[in-house]
Amino acid sequence: MTDRLAALFPVPSSSISSSPASSSPSSSSRSSSSSPSSSFSSSSPVLPHHKLIAFSVARDLLLSVLRCSIRDAKLRDEAVRSAKSACLNCAEGAGRVTRADKARAFAIARAEAVEAAAAVEIAALCGDTSAARADEVARVVSRLVGLLTGLVR
């Protein structure tokens, strides 16, 4: 599962060694500029949401929700959808121009993050995930809500 998450959410190239000796031939062929995993390479444009700390924390939320491995399919679907929506609304807010449009998107992202946390909390109460994983999600959501509250005002 960790390999799948790493493929979906690559580490920015600034934290990866750029020496050719440190990568295998197969990994260097996958890191060409046409592959989706190179979206954080130095040659790619920096999009507005890449500059937003809240987007990074929203990604952490999504990864935390996925790590929960919620057994109840409906709760898992709800938690994952809400976490994805929080990420996407953070990106949308970063791309908006007017203050009102930004505030609306960030407010929706905040509500989606809280919904994801509630779904994981309910899953923990029902025994469908561990309390430790639910606490991890709650910590991430608490940070994200604080960041997004500042962006809504």
CSV table of C-alpha atoms in Angstrom, one decimal:
chain,number,residue,atom,x,y,z
A,1,MET,CA,0.0,0.0,0.0
A,2,THR,CA,2.8,2.4,0.8
A,3,ASP,CA,4.3,1.9,-2.7
A,4,ARG,CA,1.0,2.7,-4.2
A,5,LEU,CA,0.7,5.9,-2.2
A,6,ALA,CA,4.2,6.9,-3.1
A,7,ALA,CA,3.4,6.4,-6.8
A,8,LEU,CA,0.3,8.6,-6.4
A,9,PHE,CA,2.0,11.2,-4.3
A,10,PRO,CA,5.6,11.6,-5.4
A,11,VAL,CA,8.2,13.4,-3.3
A,12,PRO,CA,9.2,16.8,-4.8
A,13,SER,CA,12.4,16.5,-6.8
A,14,SER,CA,14.2,18.9,-4.5
A,15,SER,CA,14.3,16.2,-1.8
A,16,ILE,CA,15.5,13.5,-4.2
A,17,SER,CA,19.1,13.0,-5.0
A,18,SER,CA,19.7,14.0,-8.7
A,19,SER,CA,22.8,11.8,-9.2
A,20,PRO,CA,22.2,9.1,-11.9
A,21,ALA,CA,24.1,6.5,-9.8
A,22,SER,CA,21.4,6.6,-7.1
A,23,SER,CA,18.6,5.5,-9.4
A,24,SER,CA,18.1,2.2,-11.2
A,25,PRO,CA,17.6,2.2,-15.0
A,26,SER,CA,14.0,1.3,-14.7
A,27,SER,CA,13.3,4.2,-12.3
A,28,SER,CA,15.1,6.7,-14.5
A,29,SER,CA,13.0,5.7,-17.5
A,30,ARG,CA,9.9,6.3,-15.4
A,31,SER,CA,10.9,9.7,-14.3
A,32,SER,CA,10.9,11.2,-17.8
A,33,SER,CA,9.1,14.5,-18.3
A,34,SER,CA,6.1,12.8,-19.8
A,35,SER,CA,5.3,10.7,-16.8
A,36,PRO,CA,2.8,11.8,-14.2
A,37,SER,CA,5.3,11.1,-11.3
A,38,SER,CA,7.5,14.0,-12.6
A,39,SER,CA,4.8,16.6,-11.8
A,40,PHE,CA,7.1,18.1,-9.2
A,41,SER,CA,10.2,18.3,-11.2
A,42,SER,CA,12.1,21.6,-11.4
A,43,SER,CA,11.1,22.0,-15.1
A,44,SER,CA,7.4,21.8,-14.3
A,45,PRO,CA,5.5,25.0,-13.7
A,46,VAL,CA,4.6,25.7,-10.1
A,47,LEU,CA,0.9,26.0,-9.9
A,48,PRO,CA,-0.9,28.2,-7.3
A,49,HIS,CA,-1.9,25.3,-5.0
A,50,HIS,CA,1.7,24.1,-4.8
A,51,LYS,CA,2.6,27.3,-2.9
A,52,LEU,CA,-0.3,26.7,-0.4
A,53,ILE,CA,0.6,25.0,2.9
A,54,ALA,CA,-3.0,24.1,3.3
A,55,PHE,CA,-2.9,22.0,0.1
A,56,SER,CA,0.1,20.1,1.5
A,57,VAL,CA,-1.7,19.4,4.7
A,58,ALA,CA,-4.8,18.3,2.8
A,59,ARG,CA,-2.7,15.8,0.9
A,60,ASP,CA,-1.5,14.6,4.3
A,61,LEU,CA,-5.1,14.2,5.3
A,62,LEU,CA,-5.8,12.1,2.3
A,63,LEU,CA,-2.9,9.8,2.9
A,64,SER,CA,-3.9,9.5,6.6
A,65,VAL,CA,-7.4,8.5,5.6
A,66,LEU,CA,-6.1,5.9,3.2
A,67,ARG,CA,-3.8,4.5,5.9
A,68,CYS,CA,-6.8,3.9,8.1
A,69,SER,CA,-7.9,1.0,5.9
A,70,ILE,CA,-11.5,1.4,7.1
A,71,ARG,CA,-13.3,-2.0,6.8
A,72,ASP,CA,-16.8,-0.6,6.3
A,73,ALA,CA,-17.0,0.1,2.6
A,74,LYS,CA,-19.5,3.0,2.9
A,75,LEU,CA,-17.6,4.8,5.6
A,76,ARG,CA,-14.3,4.2,3.8
A,77,ASP,CA,-15.8,5.7,0.6
A,78,GLU,CA,-17.2,8.7,2.5
A,79,ALA,CA,-13.9,9.4,4.3
A,80,VAL,CA,-11.8,9.1,1.1
A,81,ARG,CA,-14.2,11.2,-1.0
A,82,SER,CA,-14.3,13.9,1.6
A,83,ALA,CA,-10.5,13.9,1.9
A,84,LYS,CA,-10.1,14.1,-1.9
A,85,SER,CA,-12.7,16.9,-2.0
A,86,ALA,CA,-10.7,18.8,0.7
A,87,CYS,CA,-7.6,18.6,-1.5
A,88,LEU,CA,-9.4,19.6,-4.7
A,89,ASN,CA,-11.2,22.6,-3.0
A,90,CYS,CA,-7.8,23.8,-1.6
A,91,ALA,CA,-6.5,23.7,-5.1
A,92,GLU,CA,-9.5,25.5,-6.5
A,93,GLY,CA,-9.3,28.2,-3.8
A,94,ALA,CA,-5.7,28.8,-4.7
A,95,GLY,CA,-6.6,29.2,-8.3
A,96,ARG,CA,-9.5,31.6,-7.8
A,97,VAL,CA,-8.9,35.4,-8.2
A,98,THR,CA,-11.5,37.2,-6.1
A,99,ARG,CA,-11.5,37.1,-2.4
A,100,ALA,CA,-15.1,35.9,-2.2
A,101,ASP,CA,-14.4,33.0,-4.6
A,102,LYS,CA,-11.3,32.0,-2.7
A,103,ALA,CA,-13.2,32.1,0.7
A,104,ARG,CA,-16.0,30.0,-0.7
A,105,ALA,CA,-13.7,27.3,-2.0
A,106,PHE,CA,-11.6,27.3,1.2
A,107,ALA,CA,-14.8,27.1,3.4
A,108,ILE,CA,-15.9,24.0,1.4
A,109,ALA,CA,-12.5,22.4,1.8
A,110,ARG,CA,-12.7,23.0,5.6
A,111,ALA,CA,-16.1,21.4,5.8
A,112,GLU,CA,-15.0,18.4,3.7
A,113,ALA,CA,-11.9,17.9,6.0
A,114,VAL,CA,-14.2,17.9,9.1
A,115,GLU,CA,-16.5,15.4,7.3
A,116,ALA,CA,-13.5,13.1,6.6
A,117,ALA,CA,-12.5,13.2,10.2
A,118,ALA,CA,-16.0,12.4,11.4
A,119,ALA,CA,-16.2,9.4,9.1
A,120,VAL,CA,-12.9,8.1,10.4
A,121,GLU,CA,-14.0,8.8,14.0
A,122,ILE,CA,-17.3,6.9,13.4
A,123,ALA,CA,-15.3,4.0,11.9
A,124,ALA,CA,-13.1,3.9,15.0
A,125,LEU,CA,-16.2,3.9,17.2
A,126,CYS,CA,-17.6,0.9,15.2
A,127,GLY,CA,-14.3,-1.0,15.4
A,128,ASP,CA,-13.7,-0.6,11.6
A,129,THR,CA,-10.3,1.1,12.1
A,130,SER,CA,-8.0,1.7,15.0
A,131,ALA,CA,-8.3,4.6,17.4
A,132,ALA,CA,-4.7,5.5,16.8
A,133,ARG,CA,-5.3,6.0,13.1
A,134,ALA,CA,-8.4,8.1,13.9
A,135,ASP,CA,-6.3,10.2,16.3
A,136,GLU,CA,-3.7,10.7,13.5
A,137,VAL,CA,-6.5,11.9,11.1
A,138,ALA,CA,-7.9,14.2,13.9
A,139,ARG,CA,-4.5,15.9,14.4
A,140,VAL,CA,-4.1,16.5,10.6
A,141,VAL,CA,-7.6,17.8,10.3
A,142,SER,CA,-7.1,20.1,13.3
A,143,ARG,CA,-4.1,21.7,11.6
A,144,LEU,CA,-5.9,21.9,8.2
A,145,VAL,CA,-9.0,23.6,9.8
A,146,GLY,CA,-6.8,26.2,11.4
A,147,LEU,CA,-5.0,27.0,8.2
A,148,LEU,CA,-8.2,27.1,6.1
A,149,THR,CA,-10.0,29.2,8.7
A,150,GLY,CA,-7.3,31.8,8.3
A,151,LEU,CA,-7.8,31.7,4.5
A,152,VAL,CA,-11.6,32.1,4.7
A,153,ARG,CA,-11.4,35.3,6.7
